[in-house]
CSV table of C-alpha atoms and ligand atoms in Angstrom, one decimal:
chain,number,residue,atom,x,y,z
A,1,MET,CA,18.7,5.4,-24.0
A,2,GLN,CA,17.1,7.9,-21.7
A,3,ARG,CA,14.3,7.7,-19.1
A,4,ILE,CA,11.8,10.2,-20.3
A,5,LEU,CA,8.7,11.5,-18.5
A,6,ILE,CA,5.8,12.8,-20.6
A,7,THR,CA,3.0,14.5,-18.7
A,8,GLY,CA,-0.3,14.5,-20.5
A,9,GLY,CA,1.1,11.5,-22.4
A,10,ALA,CA,-2.3,9.9,-23.0
A,11,GLY,CA,-3.6,13.0,-24.8
A,12,PHE,CA,-3.5,13.8,-28.5
A,13,LEU,CA,0.0,15.1,-28.8
A,14,GLY,CA,1.4,13.2,-25.8
A,15,SER,CA,0.5,9.8,-27.3
A,16,HIS,CA,2.3,10.5,-30.5
A,17,LEU,CA,5.3,11.7,-28.6
A,18,CYS,CA,5.3,8.5,-26.4
A,19,GLU,CA,5.2,6.4,-29.6
A,20,ARG,CA,8.1,8.3,-31.3
A,21,LEU,CA,10.4,8.2,-28.2
A,22,LEU,CA,9.8,4.5,-27.8
A,23,GLU,CA,10.6,4.0,-31.5
A,24,GLN,CA,13.9,5.8,-30.8
A,25,GLY,CA,14.7,3.3,-28.0
A,26,HIS,CA,14.0,5.4,-24.9
A,27,GLU,CA,12.1,4.4,-21.7
A,28,VAL,CA,8.9,6.4,-21.5
A,29,LEU,CA,6.9,7.1,-18.3
A,30,CYS,CA,3.5,8.5,-19.4
A,31,VAL,CA,1.8,10.4,-16.6
A,32,ASP,CA,-1.8,11.5,-17.1
A,33,ASN,CA,-5.0,12.1,-15.0
A,34,PHE,CA,-7.2,11.2,-18.1
A,35,TYR,CA,-9.0,14.5,-17.9
A,36,THR,CA,-9.1,14.9,-21.7
A,37,GLY,CA,-6.7,12.1,-22.6
A,38,ARG,CA,-7.7,8.4,-23.1
A,39,ARG,CA,-6.1,5.1,-22.1
A,40,GLN,CA,-6.9,3.9,-25.6
A,41,ASN,CA,-4.5,6.5,-27.1
A,42,VAL,CA,-1.7,4.5,-25.6
A,43,ALA,CA,-3.3,1.0,-25.5
A,44,HIS,CA,-1.0,-0.2,-28.3
A,45,LEU,CA,2.1,0.8,-26.2
A,46,VAL,CA,1.4,-0.9,-22.9
A,47,ASP,CA,2.9,-4.2,-23.8
A,48,ASN,CA,6.2,-2.5,-24.6
A,49,PRO,CA,8.5,-3.2,-21.6
A,50,ARG,CA,10.1,0.3,-22.0
A,51,PHE,CA,6.6,1.9,-21.5
A,52,GLU,CA,4.9,2.7,-18.2
A,53,LEU,CA,1.5,4.4,-17.7
A,54,MET,CA,0.8,6.2,-14.4
A,55,ARG,CA,-2.4,7.9,-13.4
A,56,HIS,CA,-1.4,11.1,-11.6
A,57,ASP,CA,-2.5,14.7,-11.5
A,58,VAL,CA,0.5,17.1,-12.0
A,59,THR,CA,-1.0,19.6,-9.6
A,60,PHE,CA,0.3,17.2,-6.9
A,61,PRO,CA,4.0,16.5,-6.4
A,62,LEU,CA,5.6,13.6,-8.2
A,63,TYR,CA,8.8,11.8,-7.2
A,64,VAL,CA,10.3,9.8,-10.0
A,65,GLU,CA,13.8,9.4,-11.4
A,66,VAL,CA,14.1,10.6,-15.0
A,67,ASP,CA,16.6,12.1,-17.4
A,68,ALA,CA,14.2,14.4,-19.4
A,69,ILE,CA,10.7,15.7,-19.0
A,70,TYR,CA,8.2,16.9,-21.7
A,71,ASN,CA,5.5,18.8,-19.8
A,72,LEU,CA,2.3,18.5,-21.9
A,73,ALA,CA,-0.4,18.1,-19.2
A,74,CYS,CA,-3.1,20.6,-19.7
A,75,PRO,CA,-6.5,20.5,-21.6
A,76,ALA,CA,-6.0,22.3,-24.9
A,77,SER,CA,-9.4,22.7,-26.3
A,78,PRO,CA,-11.3,25.9,-25.3
A,79,VAL,CA,-14.4,23.8,-24.5
A,80,HIS,CA,-12.5,21.6,-22.1
A,81,TYR,CA,-10.2,24.2,-20.5
A,82,GLN,CA,-13.1,26.5,-19.8
A,83,PHE,CA,-15.2,23.7,-18.2
A,84,ASP,CA,-13.1,23.9,-15.0
A,85,PRO,CA,-11.0,27.0,-15.4
A,86,VAL,CA,-9.6,27.0,-11.9
A,87,GLN,CA,-8.2,23.5,-12.5
A,88,THR,CA,-6.8,24.7,-15.8
A,89,THR,CA,-4.8,27.4,-14.1
A,90,LYS,CA,-3.7,25.0,-11.4
A,91,THR,CA,-2.6,22.5,-14.0
A,92,SER,CA,-0.5,25.0,-15.8
A,93,VAL,CA,1.0,26.8,-12.8
A,94,HIS,CA,1.2,24.2,-10.0
A,95,GLY,CA,1.9,21.5,-12.6
A,96,ALA,CA,4.9,23.6,-13.9
A,97,ILE,CA,6.2,24.2,-10.4
A,98,ASN,CA,6.0,20.5,-9.5
A,99,MET,CA,7.7,19.4,-12.8
A,100,LEU,CA,10.3,22.1,-12.5
A,101,GLY,CA,10.9,21.1,-8.8
A,102,LEU,CA,11.3,17.5,-10.1
A,103,ALA,CA,13.7,18.6,-12.9
A,104,LYS,CA,15.7,20.5,-10.4
A,105,ARG,CA,16.0,17.6,-7.9
A,106,VAL,CA,17.1,15.1,-10.6
A,107,ARG,CA,18.8,17.6,-12.9
A,108,ALA,CA,16.7,16.6,-15.8
A,109,ARG,CA,16.2,18.6,-19.0
A,110,ILE,CA,12.6,19.9,-19.2
A,111,LEU,CA,10.5,21.1,-22.2
A,112,GLN,CA,7.3,23.1,-21.8
A,113,ALA,CA,4.5,22.7,-24.3
A,114,SER,CA,3.5,26.3,-24.5
A,115,THR,CA,1.1,27.8,-27.0
A,116,SER,CA,0.5,30.5,-29.5
A,117,GLU,CA,-2.2,31.6,-27.1
A,118,VAL,CA,0.5,33.5,-25.2
A,119,TYR,CA,0.2,36.0,-28.1
A,120,GLY,CA,-3.5,36.4,-27.4
A,121,ASP,CA,-5.5,38.3,-30.1
A,122,PRO,CA,-2.3,39.6,-31.8
A,123,GLU,CA,-1.8,43.0,-33.4
A,124,VAL,CA,1.4,41.8,-35.0
A,125,HIS,CA,1.3,39.4,-37.9
A,126,PRO,CA,2.8,36.9,-38.3
A,127,GLN,CA,3.8,36.3,-34.7
A,128,ARG,CA,7.5,36.2,-33.8
A,129,GLU,CA,8.9,35.0,-30.5
A,130,GLU,CA,9.9,38.6,-29.6
A,131,TYR,CA,6.2,39.7,-29.6
A,132,TRP,CA,4.8,40.0,-26.0
A,133,GLY,CA,1.2,39.4,-27.0
A,134,ARG,CA,-2.2,40.9,-26.3
A,135,VAL,CA,-3.9,38.8,-23.8
A,136,ASN,CA,-7.1,39.6,-21.7
A,137,PRO,CA,-6.2,38.7,-18.1
A,138,ILE,CA,-9.8,38.4,-16.9
A,139,GLY,CA,-11.7,36.7,-19.8
A,140,PRO,CA,-13.0,33.1,-20.3
A,141,ARG,CA,-9.8,32.2,-22.2
A,142,SER,CA,-7.5,33.7,-19.5
A,143,CYS,CA,-7.3,30.5,-17.4
A,144,TYR,CA,-5.4,28.9,-20.3
A,145,ASP,CA,-3.6,31.9,-21.8
A,146,GLU,CA,-2.4,33.4,-18.5
A,147,GLY,CA,-1.8,29.9,-17.0
A,148,LYS,CA,0.5,29.1,-19.9
A,149,ARG,CA,2.2,32.6,-19.7
A,150,CYS,CA,2.8,32.1,-16.0
A,151,ALA,CA,4.3,28.6,-16.8
A,152,GLU,CA,6.7,30.3,-19.2
A,153,THR,CA,7.6,32.7,-16.5
A,154,LEU,CA,8.3,29.9,-14.1
A,155,PHE,CA,10.4,28.1,-16.6
A,156,PHE,CA,12.6,31.1,-17.2
A,157,ASP,CA,12.9,31.8,-13.5
A,158,TYR,CA,14.1,28.3,-12.8
A,159,PHE,CA,16.5,28.8,-15.7
A,160,ARG,CA,17.9,32.0,-14.2
A,161,GLN,CA,17.6,31.1,-10.5
A,162,HIS,CA,18.5,27.4,-10.6
A,163,ALA,CA,20.4,27.1,-13.9
A,164,LEU,CA,17.8,24.5,-15.0
A,165,ASP,CA,18.1,23.1,-18.6
A,166,ILE,CA,14.8,24.4,-20.0
A,167,LYS,CA,13.2,24.5,-23.5
A,168,VAL,CA,10.0,26.3,-24.4
A,169,ALA,CA,8.0,25.4,-27.5
A,170,ARG,CA,5.2,27.7,-28.5
A,171,ILE,CA,2.8,25.4,-30.3
A,172,PHE,CA,0.4,26.7,-32.9
A,173,ASN,CA,-2.9,24.8,-33.8
A,174,THR,CA,-2.0,21.2,-34.4
A,175,TYR,CA,-4.4,18.5,-35.6
A,176,GLY,CA,-4.3,14.8,-36.6
A,177,PRO,CA,-5.4,11.3,-35.6
A,178,ARG,CA,-6.2,10.7,-31.9
A,179,MET,CA,-7.8,14.1,-31.3
A,180,HIS,CA,-10.8,13.3,-29.2
A,181,PRO,CA,-14.0,13.2,-31.4
A,182,ASN,CA,-15.7,15.5,-28.8
A,183,ASP,CA,-12.6,17.5,-28.3
A,184,GLY,CA,-14.3,20.7,-29.5
A,185,ARG,CA,-11.5,22.1,-31.6
A,186,VAL,CA,-12.2,23.2,-35.1
A,187,VAL,CA,-10.6,20.4,-37.1
A,188,SER,CA,-12.1,17.5,-35.2
A,189,ASN,CA,-15.4,19.3,-35.0
A,190,PHE,CA,-15.7,19.9,-38.7
A,191,ILE,CA,-14.5,16.4,-39.7
A,192,VAL,CA,-16.9,14.6,-37.3
A,193,GLN,CA,-19.8,16.9,-38.3
A,194,ALA,CA,-19.1,16.2,-42.0
A,195,LEU,CA,-18.7,12.4,-41.5
A,196,GLN,CA,-22.0,12.3,-39.6
A,197,GLY,CA,-23.8,14.4,-42.2
A,198,LYS,CA,-24.4,17.2,-39.7
A,199,ASP,CA,-24.2,20.9,-40.4
A,200,ILE,CA,-20.8,22.5,-40.0
A,201,THR,CA,-20.7,25.1,-37.2
A,202,ILE,CA,-18.9,28.2,-38.2
A,203,PHE,CA,-18.3,30.5,-35.2
A,204,GLY,CA,-18.6,34.2,-36.2
A,205,ASP,CA,-18.3,35.1,-39.9
A,206,GLY,CA,-15.6,32.4,-40.5
A,207,ASN,CA,-13.1,35.0,-41.7
A,208,GLN,CA,-10.8,34.5,-38.6
A,209,THR,CA,-7.7,32.6,-39.6
A,210,ARG,CA,-5.6,29.8,-38.1
A,211,SER,CA,-2.5,28.0,-39.3
A,212,PHE,CA,-2.8,24.2,-39.0
A,213,CYS,CA,0.2,21.9,-38.4
A,214,TYR,CA,0.0,18.2,-38.8
A,215,VAL,CA,0.9,16.2,-35.7
A,216,ASP,CA,3.9,14.3,-37.2
A,217,ASP,CA,5.6,17.6,-38.1
A,218,LEU,CA,5.0,19.0,-34.7
A,219,ILE,CA,6.4,16.0,-32.8
A,220,GLU,CA,9.6,16.1,-35.0
A,221,ALA,CA,10.1,19.7,-34.0
A,222,MET,CA,9.6,19.1,-30.3
A,223,ILE,CA,12.2,16.3,-30.3
A,224,ARG,CA,14.6,18.4,-32.2
A,225,LEU,CA,14.1,21.3,-29.7
A,226,MET,CA,14.7,18.9,-26.8
A,227,GLY,CA,18.0,17.9,-28.6
A,228,THR,CA,19.4,21.4,-28.8
A,229,GLU,CA,22.5,22.4,-26.7
A,230,LYS,CA,22.2,23.4,-23.1
A,231,GLY,CA,21.6,27.2,-22.8
A,232,PHE,CA,19.3,27.3,-25.8
A,233,THR,CA,15.9,27.8,-24.2
A,234,GLY,CA,13.7,29.2,-26.9
A,235,PRO,CA,10.8,30.1,-26.8
A,236,VAL,CA,10.5,28.7,-30.3
A,237,ASN,CA,7.4,28.9,-32.4
A,238,ILE,CA,6.4,25.5,-33.9
A,239,GLY,CA,3.6,25.4,-36.4
A,240,ASN,CA,2.7,25.5,-40.1
A,241,PRO,CA,2.8,29.0,-41.5
A,242,GLY,CA,0.1,28.1,-44.1
A,243,GLU,CA,-2.8,30.4,-43.0
A,244,PHE,CA,-6.5,29.6,-43.7
A,245,THR,CA,-9.8,31.2,-42.8
A,246,ILE,CA,-12.1,28.9,-40.8
A,247,ARG,CA,-14.6,29.1,-43.8
A,248,GLN,CA,-11.8,27.8,-46.1
A,249,LEU,CA,-11.2,24.9,-43.7
A,250,ALA,CA,-14.9,24.1,-43.6
A,251,GLU,CA,-15.1,24.0,-47.4
A,252,LEU,CA,-12.0,21.9,-47.7
A,253,VAL,CA,-13.4,19.3,-45.2
A,254,ILE,CA,-16.6,19.2,-47.2
A,255,GLU,CA,-14.7,18.6,-50.4
A,256,LEU,CA,-12.5,15.9,-49.0
A,257,THR,CA,-15.3,14.0,-47.2
A,258,GLY,CA,-17.8,14.4,-50.0
A,259,ALA,CA,-20.3,15.5,-47.3
A,260,LYS,CA,-23.5,17.3,-48.1
A,261,SER,CA,-23.3,19.3,-44.9
A,262,LYS,CA,-24.4,23.0,-44.9
A,263,LEU,CA,-22.3,25.7,-43.2
A,264,ILE,CA,-24.3,27.3,-40.3
A,265,SER,CA,-23.3,30.4,-38.3
A,266,MET,CA,-22.9,30.3,-34.5
A,267,PRO,CA,-21.9,33.1,-32.2
A,268,LEU,CA,-18.2,33.9,-32.0
A,269,PRO,CA,-16.8,33.0,-28.6
A,270,THR,CA,-15.5,35.9,-26.4
A,271,ASP,CA,-11.9,36.9,-27.2
A,272,ASP,CA,-11.6,34.6,-30.1
A,273,PRO,CA,-8.3,35.6,-31.8
A,274,LYS,CA,-8.9,37.1,-35.3
A,275,GLN,CA,-5.7,35.8,-37.0
A,276,ARG,CA,-2.9,33.6,-36.2
A,277,GLN,CA,0.2,32.6,-38.1
A,278,PRO,CA,3.6,31.6,-36.8
A,279,ASP,CA,6.9,33.1,-38.0
A,280,ILE,CA,9.0,30.0,-37.9
A,281,GLY,CA,12.3,31.6,-38.9
A,282,LEU,CA,13.9,30.5,-35.6
A,283,ALA,CA,12.7,26.9,-35.8
A,284,ARG,CA,14.0,26.8,-39.4
A,285,SER,CA,17.5,28.1,-38.5
A,286,LYS,CA,17.9,26.5,-35.1
A,287,LEU,CA,16.2,23.1,-35.6
A,288,GLN,CA,16.7,22.8,-39.3
A,289,TRP,CA,13.0,22.1,-39.3
A,290,GLU,CA,10.0,23.0,-41.3
A,291,PRO,CA,6.6,21.3,-41.7
A,292,LYS,CA,6.3,18.8,-44.5
A,293,VAL,CA,2.7,17.8,-44.5
A,294,PRO,CA,0.3,20.1,-46.4
A,295,LEU,CA,-3.1,20.7,-45.0
A,296,VAL,CA,-4.9,18.7,-47.7
A,297,GLU,CA,-2.7,15.7,-47.0
A,298,GLY,CA,-3.0,16.0,-43.2
A,299,LEU,CA,-6.8,16.3,-43.4
A,300,LYS,CA,-7.0,13.2,-45.5
A,301,ARG,CA,-5.1,11.2,-42.9
A,302,THR,CA,-7.2,12.7,-40.1
A,303,ILE,CA,-10.5,12.0,-41.9
A,304,ALA,CA,-9.4,8.4,-42.4
A,305,TYR,CA,-8.8,8.1,-38.7
A,306,PHE,CA,-12.2,9.6,-37.7
A,307,ALA,CA,-14.0,7.5,-40.4
A,308,ALA,CA,-12.6,4.3,-38.9
A,309,LEU,CA,-13.3,5.5,-35.3
A,310,LEU,CA,-16.9,6.4,-36.0
A,311,LYS,CA,-17.8,3.2,-37.8
B,401,LIG,P1,-5.1,16.9,-25.0
B,401,LIG,O1,-6.2,17.5,-24.2
B,401,LIG,O2,-5.4,15.8,-25.9
B,401,LIG,O3,-3.9,16.4,-24.0
B,401,LIG,C1,-3.7,17.0,-22.7
B,401,LIG,C2,-3.4,15.8,-21.8
B,401,LIG,O4,-3.1,16.3,-20.5
B,401,LIG,C3,-4.6,14.9,-21.6
B,401,LIG,O5,-4.2,13.5,-21.8
B,401,LIG,C4,-5.1,15.2,-20.2
B,401,LIG,O6,-5.8,14.1,-19.6
B,401,LIG,C5,-3.8,15.5,-19.5
B,401,LIG,N1,-4.0,16.4,-18.3
B,401,LIG,C6,-4.8,17.5,-18.2
B,401,LIG,N2,-4.7,18.0,-16.9
B,401,LIG,C7,-3.8,17.1,-16.3
B,401,LIG,C8,-3.3,17.1,-14.9
B,401,LIG,N3,-3.7,18.0,-14.0
B,401,LIG,N4,-2.5,16.1,-14.6
B,401,LIG,C9,-2.1,15.2,-15.5
B,401,LIG,N5,-2.5,15.1,-16.8
B,401,LIG,C10,-3.4,16.1,-17.1
B,401,LIG,O7,-4.4,18.2,-25.7
B,401,LIG,P2,-3.1,18.2,-26.8
B,401,LIG,O8,-3.6,18.8,-28.0
B,401,LIG,O9,-2.5,16.9,-26.8
B,401,LIG,O10,-2.2,19.2,-26.0
B,401,LIG,C11,-1.0,18.8,-25.3
B,401,LIG,C12,-0.3,20.0,-24.8
B,401,LIG,O11,0.1,20.8,-25.9
B,401,LIG,C13,-1.1,20.9,-23.9
B,401,LIG,O12,-0.2,21.4,-22.9
B,401,LIG,C14,-1.5,22.1,-24.8
B,401,LIG,O13,-1.7,23.2,-24.1
B,401,LIG,C15,-0.3,22.1,-25.8
B,401,LIG,N6,-0.7,22.7,-27.1
B,401,LIG,C16,-1.5,22.0,-28.0
B,401,LIG,C17,-1.9,22.6,-29.1
B,401,LIG,C18,-2.6,21.9,-30.2
B,401,LIG,O14,-3.1,22.5,-31.2
B,401,LIG,N7,-2.8,20.6,-30.1
B,401,LIG,C19,-1.5,23.9,-29.4
B,401,LIG,C20,-0.8,24.6,-28.4
B,401,LIG,C21,-0.4,24.0,-27.3
B,402,LIG,N1,8.6,18.5,-6.4
B,402,LIG,C1,8.1,17.3,-7.0
B,402,LIG,N2,9.0,16.3,-7.2
B,402,LIG,C2,10.3,16.4,-6.9
B,402,LIG,C3,10.8,17.6,-6.3
B,402,LIG,C4,9.9,18.6,-6.1
B,402,LIG,O1,6.9,17.2,-7.3
B,402,LIG,O2,11.0,15.4,-7.2
B,402,LIG,C5,7.7,19.6,-6.1
B,402,LIG,C6,7.6,20.0,-4.7
B,402,LIG,O3,6.4,19.5,-4.1
B,402,LIG,C7,7.7,21.5,-4.7
B,402,LIG,C8,7.8,21.9,-6.1
B,402,LIG,O4,8.1,20.7,-6.8
B,402,LIG,O5,6.5,22.0,-4.2
B,402,LIG,C9,8.9,22.9,-6.3
B,402,LIG,O6,10.1,22.3,-5.9
B,402,LIG,P1,11.4,23.3,-5.5
B,402,LIG,O7,12.4,22.4,-5.0
B,402,LIG,O8,11.7,24.1,-6.6
B,402,LIG,O9,10.8,24.2,-4.4
B,402,LIG,P2,10.5,24.0,-2.9
B,402,LIG,O10,10.5,22.5,-2.6
B,402,LIG,O11,11.6,24.7,-2.2
B,402,LIG,O12,9.2,24.7,-2.7
B,403,LIG,N1,-14.4,27.2,-34.5
B,403,LIG,C1,-15.5,27.2,-35.4
B,403,LIG,N2,-16.3,26.1,-35.2
B,403,LIG,C2,-16.1,25.1,-34.3
B,403,LIG,C3,-15.0,25.1,-33.5
B,403,LIG,C4,-14.1,26.2,-33.6
B,403,LIG,O1,-15.7,28.0,-36.2
B,403,LIG,O2,-16.9,24.2,-34.3
B,403,LIG,C5,-13.5,28.4,-34.7
B,403,LIG,C6,-13.1,29.1,-33.4
B,403,LIG,O3,-14.1,30.1,-33.1
B,403,LIG,C7,-11.7,29.6,-33.7
B,403,LIG,C8,-11.1,28.6,-34.6
B,403,LIG,O4,-12.2,27.9,-35.2
B,403,LIG,O5,-11.8,30.9,-34.4
B,403,LIG,C9,-10.2,27.7,-34.0
B,403,LIG,O6,-10.8,27.2,-32.8
B,403,LIG,P1,-10.1,26.0,-31.9
B,403,LIG,O7,-11.0,25.9,-30.7
B,403,LIG,O8,-9.8,24.9,-32.7
B,403,LIG,O9,-8.7,26.6,-31.4
B,403,LIG,P2,-8.2,28.1,-30.9
B,403,LIG,O10,-9.4,29.1,-30.9
B,403,LIG,O11,-7.7,27.8,-29.5
B,403,LIG,O12,-7.2,28.4,-31.9
């Protein structure tokens, strides 16, 4: 049994991770400032004596005693991370410094939830870990992309300078139950719009692509990465290589919900990446992992969640 700190633990991915680590018998300290996360995501865990929920902003120092840290704190949806971009950069950069400082003091293993956004709008396809990316440093997405890139830099400098035991996961678009209904990301937007009989908002021509990973698959990979030997740092791409256009996703959601929604066009946000697909060769060989849940199956489960929530 380990004492594990999860920052951003009341968010979408964090809440699933808390649940899985508790199931494995660990003690979980969930730290969150509830910026995009919700208490109700972890409400079913608070009676567990091995679970503790703490309101705290990771841009401020945190002194606790733990064996391992998963650093997930950061708004992930473009709508939310662009709402207060300075706070987004602070969360990624100051948050990483504080969590790395904590890991250094208590000699804890620490995993960073990084992102496919470090590849920006890529000119290499699919994206492998060796690719350095094509990121605009001064655009509206930069607070997130550059914040996450700087966090990776900090992780690798603490690894080289202080021999810290780090792991970096580059997470590609992940979806599933407990996404916030107003999260703003494409899967939750389309499902909520379809279930409410509203038009489905396609940004741009809808030919841009994304690769969607179901949350259970993602959590399994993160836990496996955390379990690799000391010295294996990653970065490791984690995602589902199945690549779909946004229009295909909209059509699938309409089909699975039986909605009568129309597709309507909205302006494409600035610097919206045109295509994204992970090369998961490293995750396959190193973690003996690959995603198991196909998009149709994962969408069905996510639709069922939102249908119950919106009732
Ligand atoms: P989310 O918005 O649901 O969760 C983020 C959590 O962090 C929320 O609970 C929020 O309240 C908390 N938080 C934000 N700022 C904080 C701060 N300063 N101090 C403490 N807590 C803070 O998003 P998610 O999808 O669960 O993403 C979790 C992590 O995974 C993020 O770091 C995100 O960048 C990364 N990620 C997610 C995806 C994805 O598709 N879901 C893809 C790539 C990377
Ligand atoms: N820190 C923290 N918890 C700890 C130890 C450190 O939040 O248990 C913070 C501390 O505030 C510091 C940061 O982590 O600003 C980086 O710590 P480190 O020891 O690497 O650097 P230094 O303290 O020398 O700036
Ligand atoms: N998107 C869309 N309609 C929406 C929300 C998003 O067409 O209501 C598009 C968005 O422009 C992008 C893709 O879907 O091309 C994925 O967007 P999301 O915000 O989920 O994630 P990210 O752009 O960070 O991958």
